Short mmCIF file of C-alpha atoms and ligand atoms in Angstrom, two decimals:
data_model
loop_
_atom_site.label_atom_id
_atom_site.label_comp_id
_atom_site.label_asym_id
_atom_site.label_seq_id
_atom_site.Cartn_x
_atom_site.Cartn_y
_atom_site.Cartn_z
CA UNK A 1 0.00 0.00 0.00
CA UNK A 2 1.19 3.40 -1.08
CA UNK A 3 2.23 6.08 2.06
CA UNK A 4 -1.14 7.88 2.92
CA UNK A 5 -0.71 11.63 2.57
CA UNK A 6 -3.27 14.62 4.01
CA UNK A 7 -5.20 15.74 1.01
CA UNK A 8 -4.07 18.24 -1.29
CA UNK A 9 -4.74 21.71 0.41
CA UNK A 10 -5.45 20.12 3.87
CA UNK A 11 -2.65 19.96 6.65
CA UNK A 12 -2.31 18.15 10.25
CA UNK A 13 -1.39 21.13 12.62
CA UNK A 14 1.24 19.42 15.01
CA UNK A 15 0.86 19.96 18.63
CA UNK A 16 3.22 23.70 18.58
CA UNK A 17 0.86 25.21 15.99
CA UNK A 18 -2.42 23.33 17.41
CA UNK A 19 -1.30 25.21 20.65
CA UNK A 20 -1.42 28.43 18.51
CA UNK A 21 -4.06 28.09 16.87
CA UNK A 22 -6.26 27.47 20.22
CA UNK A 23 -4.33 30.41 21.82
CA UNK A 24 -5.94 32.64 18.78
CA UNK A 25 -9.13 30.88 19.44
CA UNK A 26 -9.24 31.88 22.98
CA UNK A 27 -8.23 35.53 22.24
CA UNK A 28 -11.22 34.96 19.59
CA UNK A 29 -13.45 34.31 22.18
CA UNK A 30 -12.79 36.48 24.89
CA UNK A 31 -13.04 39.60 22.55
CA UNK A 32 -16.64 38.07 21.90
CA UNK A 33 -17.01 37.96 25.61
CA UNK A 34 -16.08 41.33 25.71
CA UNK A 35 -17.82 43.12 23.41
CA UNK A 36 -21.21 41.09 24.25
CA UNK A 37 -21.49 38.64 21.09
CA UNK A 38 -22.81 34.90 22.23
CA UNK A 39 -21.58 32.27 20.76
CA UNK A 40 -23.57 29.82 18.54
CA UNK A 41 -22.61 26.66 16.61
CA UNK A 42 -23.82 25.72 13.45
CA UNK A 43 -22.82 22.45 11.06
CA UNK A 44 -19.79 22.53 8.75
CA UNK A 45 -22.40 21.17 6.27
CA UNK A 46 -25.09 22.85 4.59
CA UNK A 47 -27.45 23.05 2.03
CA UNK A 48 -25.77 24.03 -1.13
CA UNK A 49 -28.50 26.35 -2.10
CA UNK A 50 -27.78 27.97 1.24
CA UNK A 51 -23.99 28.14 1.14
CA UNK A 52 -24.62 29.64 -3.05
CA UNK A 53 -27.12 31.87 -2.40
CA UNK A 54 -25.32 35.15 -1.88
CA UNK A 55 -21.60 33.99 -1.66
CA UNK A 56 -20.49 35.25 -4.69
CA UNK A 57 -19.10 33.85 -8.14
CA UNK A 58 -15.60 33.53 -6.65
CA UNK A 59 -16.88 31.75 -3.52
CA UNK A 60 -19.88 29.63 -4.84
CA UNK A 61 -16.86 28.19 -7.88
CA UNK A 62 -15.31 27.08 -5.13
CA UNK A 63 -16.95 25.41 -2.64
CA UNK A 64 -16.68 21.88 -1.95
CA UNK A 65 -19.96 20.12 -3.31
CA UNK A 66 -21.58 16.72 -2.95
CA UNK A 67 -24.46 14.77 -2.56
CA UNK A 68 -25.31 12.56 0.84
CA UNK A 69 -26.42 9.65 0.45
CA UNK A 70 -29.93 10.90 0.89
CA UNK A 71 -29.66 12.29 -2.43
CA UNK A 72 -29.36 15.92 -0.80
CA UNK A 73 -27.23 18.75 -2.74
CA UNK A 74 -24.74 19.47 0.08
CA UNK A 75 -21.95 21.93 0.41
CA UNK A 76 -18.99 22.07 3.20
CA UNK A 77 -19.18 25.92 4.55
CA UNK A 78 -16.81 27.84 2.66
CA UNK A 79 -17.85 30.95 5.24
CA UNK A 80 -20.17 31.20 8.75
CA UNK A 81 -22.44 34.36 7.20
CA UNK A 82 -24.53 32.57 5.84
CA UNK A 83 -25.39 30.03 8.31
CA UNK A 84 -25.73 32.81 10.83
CA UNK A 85 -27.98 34.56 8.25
CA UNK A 86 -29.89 31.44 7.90
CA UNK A 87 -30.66 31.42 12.09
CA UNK A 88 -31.67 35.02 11.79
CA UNK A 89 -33.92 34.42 9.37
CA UNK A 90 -35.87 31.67 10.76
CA UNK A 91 -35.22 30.38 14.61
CA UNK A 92 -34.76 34.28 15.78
CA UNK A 93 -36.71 35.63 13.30
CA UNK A 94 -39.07 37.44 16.23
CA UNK A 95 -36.81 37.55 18.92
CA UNK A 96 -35.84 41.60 19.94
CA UNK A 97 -32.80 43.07 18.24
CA UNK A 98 -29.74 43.47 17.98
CA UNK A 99 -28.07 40.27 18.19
CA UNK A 100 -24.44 39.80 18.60
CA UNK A 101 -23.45 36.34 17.32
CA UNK A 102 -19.88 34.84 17.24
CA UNK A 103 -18.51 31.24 15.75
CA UNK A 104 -15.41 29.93 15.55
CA UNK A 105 -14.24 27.16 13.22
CA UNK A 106 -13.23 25.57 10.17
CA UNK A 107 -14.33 27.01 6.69
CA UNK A 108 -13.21 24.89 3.48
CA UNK A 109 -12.92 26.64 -0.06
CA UNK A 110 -11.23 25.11 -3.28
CA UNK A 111 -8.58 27.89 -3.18
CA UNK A 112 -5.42 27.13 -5.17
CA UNK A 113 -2.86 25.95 -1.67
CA UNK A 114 -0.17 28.64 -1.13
CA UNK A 115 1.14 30.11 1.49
CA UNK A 116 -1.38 31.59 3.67
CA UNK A 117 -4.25 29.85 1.74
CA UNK A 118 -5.64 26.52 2.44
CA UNK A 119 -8.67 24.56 1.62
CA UNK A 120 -9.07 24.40 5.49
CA UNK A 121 -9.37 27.08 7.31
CA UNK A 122 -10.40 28.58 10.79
CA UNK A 123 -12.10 31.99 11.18
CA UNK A 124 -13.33 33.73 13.92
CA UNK A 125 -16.86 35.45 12.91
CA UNK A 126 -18.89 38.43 14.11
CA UNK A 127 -22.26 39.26 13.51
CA UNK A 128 -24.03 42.53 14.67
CA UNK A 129 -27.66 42.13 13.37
CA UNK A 130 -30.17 44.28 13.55
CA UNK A 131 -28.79 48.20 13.57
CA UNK A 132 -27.82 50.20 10.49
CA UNK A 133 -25.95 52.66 12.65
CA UNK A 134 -22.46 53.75 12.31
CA UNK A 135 -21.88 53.00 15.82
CA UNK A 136 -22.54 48.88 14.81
CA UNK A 137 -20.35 49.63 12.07
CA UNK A 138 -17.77 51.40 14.35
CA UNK A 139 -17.71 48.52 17.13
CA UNK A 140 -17.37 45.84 14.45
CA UNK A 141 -13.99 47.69 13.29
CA UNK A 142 -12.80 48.49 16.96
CA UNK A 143 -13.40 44.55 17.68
CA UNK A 144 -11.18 43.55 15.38
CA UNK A 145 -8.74 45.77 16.48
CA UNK A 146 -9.07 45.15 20.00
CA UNK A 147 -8.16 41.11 18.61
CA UNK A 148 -5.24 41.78 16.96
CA UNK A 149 -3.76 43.83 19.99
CA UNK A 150 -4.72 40.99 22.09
CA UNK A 151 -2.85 38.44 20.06
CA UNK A 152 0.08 40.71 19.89
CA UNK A 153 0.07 41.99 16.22
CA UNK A 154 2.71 44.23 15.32
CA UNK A 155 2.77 46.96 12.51
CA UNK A 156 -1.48 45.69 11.04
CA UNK A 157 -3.52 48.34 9.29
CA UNK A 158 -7.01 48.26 8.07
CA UNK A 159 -7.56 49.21 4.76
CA UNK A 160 -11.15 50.48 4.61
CA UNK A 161 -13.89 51.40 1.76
CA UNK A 162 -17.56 51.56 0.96
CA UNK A 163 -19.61 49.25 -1.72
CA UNK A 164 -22.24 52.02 -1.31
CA UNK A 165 -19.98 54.20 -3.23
CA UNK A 166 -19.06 52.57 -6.13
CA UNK A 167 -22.76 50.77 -6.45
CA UNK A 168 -24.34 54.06 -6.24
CA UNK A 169 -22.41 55.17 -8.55
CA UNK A 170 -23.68 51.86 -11.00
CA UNK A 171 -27.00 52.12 -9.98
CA UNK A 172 -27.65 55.48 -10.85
CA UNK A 173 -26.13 54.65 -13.93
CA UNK A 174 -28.70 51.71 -14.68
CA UNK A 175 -25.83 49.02 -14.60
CA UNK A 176 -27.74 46.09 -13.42
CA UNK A 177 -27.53 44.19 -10.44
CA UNK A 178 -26.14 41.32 -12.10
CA UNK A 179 -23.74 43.03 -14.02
CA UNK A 180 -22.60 45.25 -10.96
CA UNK A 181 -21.88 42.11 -9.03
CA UNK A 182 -19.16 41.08 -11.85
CA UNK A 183 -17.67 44.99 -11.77
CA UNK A 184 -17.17 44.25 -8.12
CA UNK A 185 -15.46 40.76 -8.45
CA UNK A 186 -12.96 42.49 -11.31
CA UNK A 187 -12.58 45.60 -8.96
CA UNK A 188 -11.51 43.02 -6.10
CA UNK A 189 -9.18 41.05 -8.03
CA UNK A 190 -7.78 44.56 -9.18
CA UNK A 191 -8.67 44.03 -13.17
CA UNK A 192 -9.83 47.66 -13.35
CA UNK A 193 -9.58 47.87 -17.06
CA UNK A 194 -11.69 44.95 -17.57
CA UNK A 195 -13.66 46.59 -14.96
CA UNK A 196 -14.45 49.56 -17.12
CA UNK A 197 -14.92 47.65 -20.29
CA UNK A 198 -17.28 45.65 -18.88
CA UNK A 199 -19.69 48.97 -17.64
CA UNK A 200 -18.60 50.84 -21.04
CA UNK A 201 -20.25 47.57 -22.31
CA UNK A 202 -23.17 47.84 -20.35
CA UNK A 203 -23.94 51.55 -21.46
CA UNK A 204 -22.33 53.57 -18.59
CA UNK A 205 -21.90 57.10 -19.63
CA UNK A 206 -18.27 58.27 -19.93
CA UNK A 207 -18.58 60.62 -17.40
CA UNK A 208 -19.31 57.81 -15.08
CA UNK A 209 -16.25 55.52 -16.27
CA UNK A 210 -14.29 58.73 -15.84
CA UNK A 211 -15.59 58.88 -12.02
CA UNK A 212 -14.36 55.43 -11.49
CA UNK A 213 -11.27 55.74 -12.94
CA UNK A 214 -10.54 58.52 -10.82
CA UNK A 215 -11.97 56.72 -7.69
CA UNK A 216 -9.56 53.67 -8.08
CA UNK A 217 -6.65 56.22 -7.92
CA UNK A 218 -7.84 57.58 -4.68
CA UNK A 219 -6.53 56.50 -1.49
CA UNK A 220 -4.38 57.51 1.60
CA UNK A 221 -3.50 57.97 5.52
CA UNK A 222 -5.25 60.59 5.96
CA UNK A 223 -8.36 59.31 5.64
CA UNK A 224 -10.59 62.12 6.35
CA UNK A 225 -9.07 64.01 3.42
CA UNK A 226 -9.68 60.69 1.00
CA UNK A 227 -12.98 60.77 2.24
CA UNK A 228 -13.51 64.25 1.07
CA UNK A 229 -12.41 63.67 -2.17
CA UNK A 230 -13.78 61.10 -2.46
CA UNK A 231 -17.14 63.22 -2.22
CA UNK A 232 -16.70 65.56 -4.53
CA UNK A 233 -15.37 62.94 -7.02
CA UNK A 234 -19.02 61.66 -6.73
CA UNK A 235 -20.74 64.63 -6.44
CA UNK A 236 -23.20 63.88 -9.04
CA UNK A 237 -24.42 60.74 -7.86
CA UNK A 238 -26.52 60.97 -4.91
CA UNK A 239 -26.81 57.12 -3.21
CA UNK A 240 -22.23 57.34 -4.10
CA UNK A 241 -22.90 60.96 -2.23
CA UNK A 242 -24.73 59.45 0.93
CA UNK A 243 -21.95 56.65 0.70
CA UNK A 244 -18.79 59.16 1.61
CA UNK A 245 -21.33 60.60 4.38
CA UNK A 246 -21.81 57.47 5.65
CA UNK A 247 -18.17 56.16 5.63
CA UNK A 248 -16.73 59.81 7.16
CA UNK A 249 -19.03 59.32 10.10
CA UNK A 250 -18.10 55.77 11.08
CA UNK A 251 -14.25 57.06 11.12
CA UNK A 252 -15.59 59.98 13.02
CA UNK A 253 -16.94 57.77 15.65
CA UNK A 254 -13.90 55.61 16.06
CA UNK A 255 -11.42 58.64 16.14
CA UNK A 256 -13.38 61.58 17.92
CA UNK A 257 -13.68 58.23 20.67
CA UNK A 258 -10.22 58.50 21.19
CA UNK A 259 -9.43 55.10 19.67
CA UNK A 260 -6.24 55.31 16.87
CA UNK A 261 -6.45 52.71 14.52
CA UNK A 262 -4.15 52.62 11.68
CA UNK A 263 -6.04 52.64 8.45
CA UNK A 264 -6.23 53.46 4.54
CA UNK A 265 -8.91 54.57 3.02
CA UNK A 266 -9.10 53.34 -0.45
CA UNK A 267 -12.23 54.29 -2.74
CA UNK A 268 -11.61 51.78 -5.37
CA UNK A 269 -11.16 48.74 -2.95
CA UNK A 270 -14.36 46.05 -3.72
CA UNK A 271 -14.33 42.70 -1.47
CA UNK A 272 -15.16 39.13 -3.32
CA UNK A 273 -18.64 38.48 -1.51
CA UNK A 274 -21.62 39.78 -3.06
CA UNK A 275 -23.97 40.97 0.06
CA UNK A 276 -22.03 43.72 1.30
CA UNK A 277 -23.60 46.63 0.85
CA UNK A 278 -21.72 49.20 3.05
CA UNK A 279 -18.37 50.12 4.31
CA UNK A 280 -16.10 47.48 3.82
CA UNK A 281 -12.63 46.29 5.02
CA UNK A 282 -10.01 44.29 5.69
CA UNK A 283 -6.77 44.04 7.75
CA UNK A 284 -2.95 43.57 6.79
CA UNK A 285 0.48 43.45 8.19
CA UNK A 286 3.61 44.39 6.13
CA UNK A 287 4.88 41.12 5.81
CA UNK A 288 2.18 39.30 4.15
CA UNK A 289 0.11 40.34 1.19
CA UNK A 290 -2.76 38.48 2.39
CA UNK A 291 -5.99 39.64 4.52
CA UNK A 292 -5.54 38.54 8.07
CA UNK A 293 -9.34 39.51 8.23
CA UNK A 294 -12.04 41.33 6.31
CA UNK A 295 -15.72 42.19 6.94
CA UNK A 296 -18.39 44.49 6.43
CA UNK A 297 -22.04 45.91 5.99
CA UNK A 298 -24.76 43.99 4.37
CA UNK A 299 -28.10 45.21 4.89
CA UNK A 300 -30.15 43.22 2.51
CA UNK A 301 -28.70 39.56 3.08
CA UNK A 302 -31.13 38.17 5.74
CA UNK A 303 -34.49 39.27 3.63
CA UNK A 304 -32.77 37.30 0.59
CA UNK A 305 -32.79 34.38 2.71
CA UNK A 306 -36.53 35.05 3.58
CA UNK A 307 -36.19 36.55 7.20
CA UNK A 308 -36.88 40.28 8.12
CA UNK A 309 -35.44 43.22 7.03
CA UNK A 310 -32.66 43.14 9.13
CA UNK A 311 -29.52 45.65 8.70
CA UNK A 312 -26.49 44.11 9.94
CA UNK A 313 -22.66 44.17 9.62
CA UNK A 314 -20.02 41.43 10.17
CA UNK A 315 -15.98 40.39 10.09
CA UNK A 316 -14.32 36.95 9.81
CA UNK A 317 -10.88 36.72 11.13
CA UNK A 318 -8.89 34.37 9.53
CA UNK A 319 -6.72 32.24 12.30
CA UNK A 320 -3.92 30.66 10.32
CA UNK A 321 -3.01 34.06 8.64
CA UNK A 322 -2.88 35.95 12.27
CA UNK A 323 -1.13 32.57 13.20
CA UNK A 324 1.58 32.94 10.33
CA UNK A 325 1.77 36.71 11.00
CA UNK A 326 3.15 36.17 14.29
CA UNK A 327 5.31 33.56 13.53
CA UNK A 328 7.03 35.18 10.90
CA UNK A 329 6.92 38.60 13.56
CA UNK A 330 8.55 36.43 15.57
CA UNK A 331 6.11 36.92 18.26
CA UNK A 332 5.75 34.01 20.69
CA UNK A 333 2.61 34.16 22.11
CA UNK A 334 2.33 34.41 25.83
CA UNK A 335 0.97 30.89 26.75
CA UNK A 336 1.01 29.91 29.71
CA UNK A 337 4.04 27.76 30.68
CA UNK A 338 2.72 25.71 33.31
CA UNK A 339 4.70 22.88 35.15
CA UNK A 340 4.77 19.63 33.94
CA UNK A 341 5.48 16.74 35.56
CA UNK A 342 6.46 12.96 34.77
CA UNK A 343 5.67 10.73 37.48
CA UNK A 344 7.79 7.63 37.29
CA UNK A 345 7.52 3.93 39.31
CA UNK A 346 11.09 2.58 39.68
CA UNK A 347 9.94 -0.80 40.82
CA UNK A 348 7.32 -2.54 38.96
CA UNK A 349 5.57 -3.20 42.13
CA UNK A 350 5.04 0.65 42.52
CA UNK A 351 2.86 1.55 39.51
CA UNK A 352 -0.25 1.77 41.20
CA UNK A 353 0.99 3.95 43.85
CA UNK A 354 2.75 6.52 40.81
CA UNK A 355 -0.79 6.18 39.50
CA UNK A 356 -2.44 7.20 42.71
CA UNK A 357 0.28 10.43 42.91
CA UNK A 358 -0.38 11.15 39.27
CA UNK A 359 -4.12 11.29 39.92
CA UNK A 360 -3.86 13.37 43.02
CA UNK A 361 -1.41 16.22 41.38
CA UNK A 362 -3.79 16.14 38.67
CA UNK A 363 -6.60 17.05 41.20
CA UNK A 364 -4.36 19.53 42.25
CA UNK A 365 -4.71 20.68 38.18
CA UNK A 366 -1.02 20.07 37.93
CA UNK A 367 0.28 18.72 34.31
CA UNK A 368 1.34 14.83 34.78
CA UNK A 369 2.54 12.18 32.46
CA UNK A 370 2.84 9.29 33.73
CA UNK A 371 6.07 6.72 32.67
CA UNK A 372 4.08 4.36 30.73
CA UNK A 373 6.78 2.55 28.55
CA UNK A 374 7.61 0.33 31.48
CA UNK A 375 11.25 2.32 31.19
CA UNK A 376 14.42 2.07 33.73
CA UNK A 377 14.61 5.80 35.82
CA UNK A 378 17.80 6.99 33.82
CA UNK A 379 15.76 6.59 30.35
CA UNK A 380 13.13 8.14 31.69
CA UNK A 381 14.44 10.90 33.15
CA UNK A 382 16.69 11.65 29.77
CA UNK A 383 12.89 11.07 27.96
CA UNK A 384 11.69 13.65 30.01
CA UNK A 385 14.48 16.48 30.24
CA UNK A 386 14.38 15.76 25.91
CA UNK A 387 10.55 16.64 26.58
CA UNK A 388 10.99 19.94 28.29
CA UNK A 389 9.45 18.79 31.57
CA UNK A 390 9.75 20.85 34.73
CA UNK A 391 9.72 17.86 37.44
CA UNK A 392 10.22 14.49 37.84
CA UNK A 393 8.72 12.70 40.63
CA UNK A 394 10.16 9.29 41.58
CA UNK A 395 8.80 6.54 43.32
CA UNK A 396 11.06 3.98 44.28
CA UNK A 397 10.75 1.47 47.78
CA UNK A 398 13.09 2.75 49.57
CA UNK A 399 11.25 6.47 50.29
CA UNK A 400 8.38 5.04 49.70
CA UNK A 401 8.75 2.75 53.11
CA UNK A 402 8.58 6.08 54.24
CA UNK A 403 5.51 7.14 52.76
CA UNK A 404 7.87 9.72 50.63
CA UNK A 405 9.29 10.07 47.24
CA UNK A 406 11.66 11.83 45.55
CA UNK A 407 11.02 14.95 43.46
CA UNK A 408 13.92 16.15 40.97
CA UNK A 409 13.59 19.46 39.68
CA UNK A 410 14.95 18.86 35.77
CA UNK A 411 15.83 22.27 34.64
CA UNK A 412 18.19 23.40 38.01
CA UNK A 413 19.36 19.40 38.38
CA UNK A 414 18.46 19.15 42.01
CA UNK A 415 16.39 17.00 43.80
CA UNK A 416 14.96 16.52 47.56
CA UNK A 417 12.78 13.89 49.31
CA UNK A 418 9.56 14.76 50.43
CA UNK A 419 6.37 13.30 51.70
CA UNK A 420 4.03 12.23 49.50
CA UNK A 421 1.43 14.32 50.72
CA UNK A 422 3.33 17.27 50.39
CA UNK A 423 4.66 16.85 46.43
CA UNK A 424 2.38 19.10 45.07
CA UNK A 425 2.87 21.92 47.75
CA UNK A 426 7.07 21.93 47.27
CA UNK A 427 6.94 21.40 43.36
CA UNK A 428 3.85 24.27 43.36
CA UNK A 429 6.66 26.58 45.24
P1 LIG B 1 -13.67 36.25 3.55
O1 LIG B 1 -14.74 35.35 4.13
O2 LIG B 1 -13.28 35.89 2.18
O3 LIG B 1 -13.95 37.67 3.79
O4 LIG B 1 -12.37 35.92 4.40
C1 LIG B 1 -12.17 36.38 5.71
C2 LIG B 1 -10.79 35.98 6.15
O5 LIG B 1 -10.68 34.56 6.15
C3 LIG B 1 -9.68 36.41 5.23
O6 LIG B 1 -9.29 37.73 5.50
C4 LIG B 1 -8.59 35.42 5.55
O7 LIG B 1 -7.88 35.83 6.69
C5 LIG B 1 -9.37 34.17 5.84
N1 LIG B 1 -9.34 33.28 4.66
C6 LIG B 1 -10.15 33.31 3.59
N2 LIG B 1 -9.83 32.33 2.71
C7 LIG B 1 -8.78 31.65 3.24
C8 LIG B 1 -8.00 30.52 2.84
N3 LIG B 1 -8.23 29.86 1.70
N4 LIG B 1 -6.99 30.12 3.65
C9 LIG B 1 -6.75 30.74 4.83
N5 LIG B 1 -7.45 31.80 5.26
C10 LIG B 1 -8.46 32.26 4.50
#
């Protein structure tokens, strides 16, 4: 039989970067916990028609399809929105507003594997449902932020726009819906002059191509003066107008609050999924010329799936790219680095009562392994220095007549004899 191999685009994450990954997760969640979101958890499959509904081209192409074997046209999640939309929609359809929901989890797209993109990943998602105020729009943004800080991102900016500007700008000039949605996808993948061929094509006015091509240009720093140029770039189209107004006063909020976040405005910057339908963003660090997150605005999402009007505005994080950032940062993360301990029987006759001290450190929520290859103390102990562990308790007859044991401190090389009931309270010391 041939070597079995993970499949193409899927990887094992060995114990260090599991213990990563989790660390991320927890930051995840306590930000949730902090900024009120509850956490719900929904099934990695769903109904294809679901998971295609509003994903986008670029998204639906690649999602990982199949039928169960009840015949049923299933799709592995490529992203949570949906599933959260799907919730909203029905279960809390009449329950009081806003909700704050937060998953964590695995999302699976067909993306070509590269560094920084997988066919499995883990996101952390936020949804804020239910308020089409800046301020929603505002804490969604400051979340994030307040994430990367706690993970200990160096050097990340947010690079921020607003669909509302560029589709007002379409749908004033009678582009379609359909249409529009492929402008986007080009706009996001940065092929601006198919971009404009394609509305040229679709009987946009020159003035209006000349509007975008001037709005693709536009971006900087100082995003208050972007913003403003932004508006009088648009001038002439009213919804594109509103757009700017919109935008400025979410960046109001977060600075006039006293919160500095680093950030780019850029007025030619479309994301991949179709439902946004405000501001927009994403977040980067210098080293990697991937999103380590993105989110934003879409107002109209949970009627399309059949629920309410509901306004509401959102962010996925994504775990293995804020994972990589601060690995190649060089950022170790500040896990905890509890004790460990290796409990080890010298004489056969002795297991049960390592057992028995094993158990009770462990009550004591003290890390124990327990020697379980039946090996002689000097292997062991060399197995266990290799294995970065902090103590080594041995139990051998001699002490043990004595109802004591030895503990041997492995990193200073020193070791005492204590009583048994006191080898938690001298190694806790
Ligand atoms: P999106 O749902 O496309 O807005 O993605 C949100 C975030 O998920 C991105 O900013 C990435 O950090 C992460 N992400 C998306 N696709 C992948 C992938 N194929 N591999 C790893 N992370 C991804």
């Amino acid at each position: 039989m041939s070597e079995f191999k993970t499949v193409r685009g899927m990887r094992d994450l060995l114990p260090e970067e599991a213990r990563i990954m989790r660390y991320i997760e927890n930051k995840a969640r306590r930000t949730a916990e902090l900024y009120g979101f509850k956490e719900i958890i929904t099934p990695v499959v769903e109904s294809y028609e679901l998971l295609s509904a509003k994903a986008g081209e670029e998204v639906r192409s690649r999602m990982f399809v199949f039928k169960d074997l009840g015949n049923r046209n299933v799709a592995l999640r490529p992203e949570f929105t949906a599933s959260v939309a799907r919730l909203v929609a029905t279960t809390f359809r009449t329950e009081p507003k806003p909700f704050r929901l937060f998953s964590v989890g695995s999302n699976y797209r067909y993306d070509e594997p590269q560094k920084g993109r997988y066919r499995e990943f883990w996101q952390s998602n936020y949804e804020l449902m239910g308020s089409n105020r800046p301020e929603a729009d505002a804490e969604i943004l400051l979340l994030t932020d307040s994430l990367m800080k706690a993970v200990g991102l160096k050097g990340y900016k947010f690079k921020v726009g607003h669909v509302g500007v560029l589709r007002g700008i379409l749908a004033q000039e009678n582009v379609e819906d359909k249409v529009q949605n492929a402008v986007m996808q080009l706009m996001d993948k940065k092929q601006y002059e198919d971009a404009f061929r394609m509305v040229e094509e679709a009987g946009m006015s020159q003035k209006g191509v000349k509007v975008l091509r001037k709005l693709v240009e536009l971006k900087g720093d100082k995003v208050f003066d972007v913003v403003e140029e932004m508006k009088s770039c648009v001038e002439d189209y009213e919804k594109a107008v509103k757009a700017t107004e919109n935008l400025s006063e979410i960046l109001k909020l977060i600075s006039e609050s006293g919160n500095k976040i680093n950030m780019t405005v850029d007025a030619g910057f479309a994301r991949g999924l179709e439902y946004y339908t405000g501001i927009i963003f994403e977040v980067y660090v210098p080293d990697l010329d991937i999103a380590l997150g993105g989110g934003g605005r879409y107002d109209r999402l949970i009627e399309l799936f059949g629920g309410e009007p509901t306004p509401a505005v959102g962010v996925a994080h994504g775990i293995d790219r804020i994972m990589l950032s601060l690995q190649s940062q060089k950022t170790k993360p500040d896990l905890d680095e509890e004790k460990t301990v290796m409990v080890i029987p010298i004489q056969e006759e002795l297991k049960t009562e390592a057992l028995k001290i094993a158990q009770t450190l462990r009550s004591a929520v003290m890390m124990v392994e327990l020697e379980v290859m039946g090996r002689k103390m000097v292997k062991a102990l060399e197995d266990a220095d290799r294995r970065g562990i902090s103590y080594a308790v041995i139990v051998g007859e001699r002490e043990f007549k004595e109802g004591k044991a030895v503990i041997r401190d492995l990193k200073k090389r020193e070791q005492s004899t204590v009583e048994i009931g006191k080898i938690q309270e001298s190694i806790k010391k």
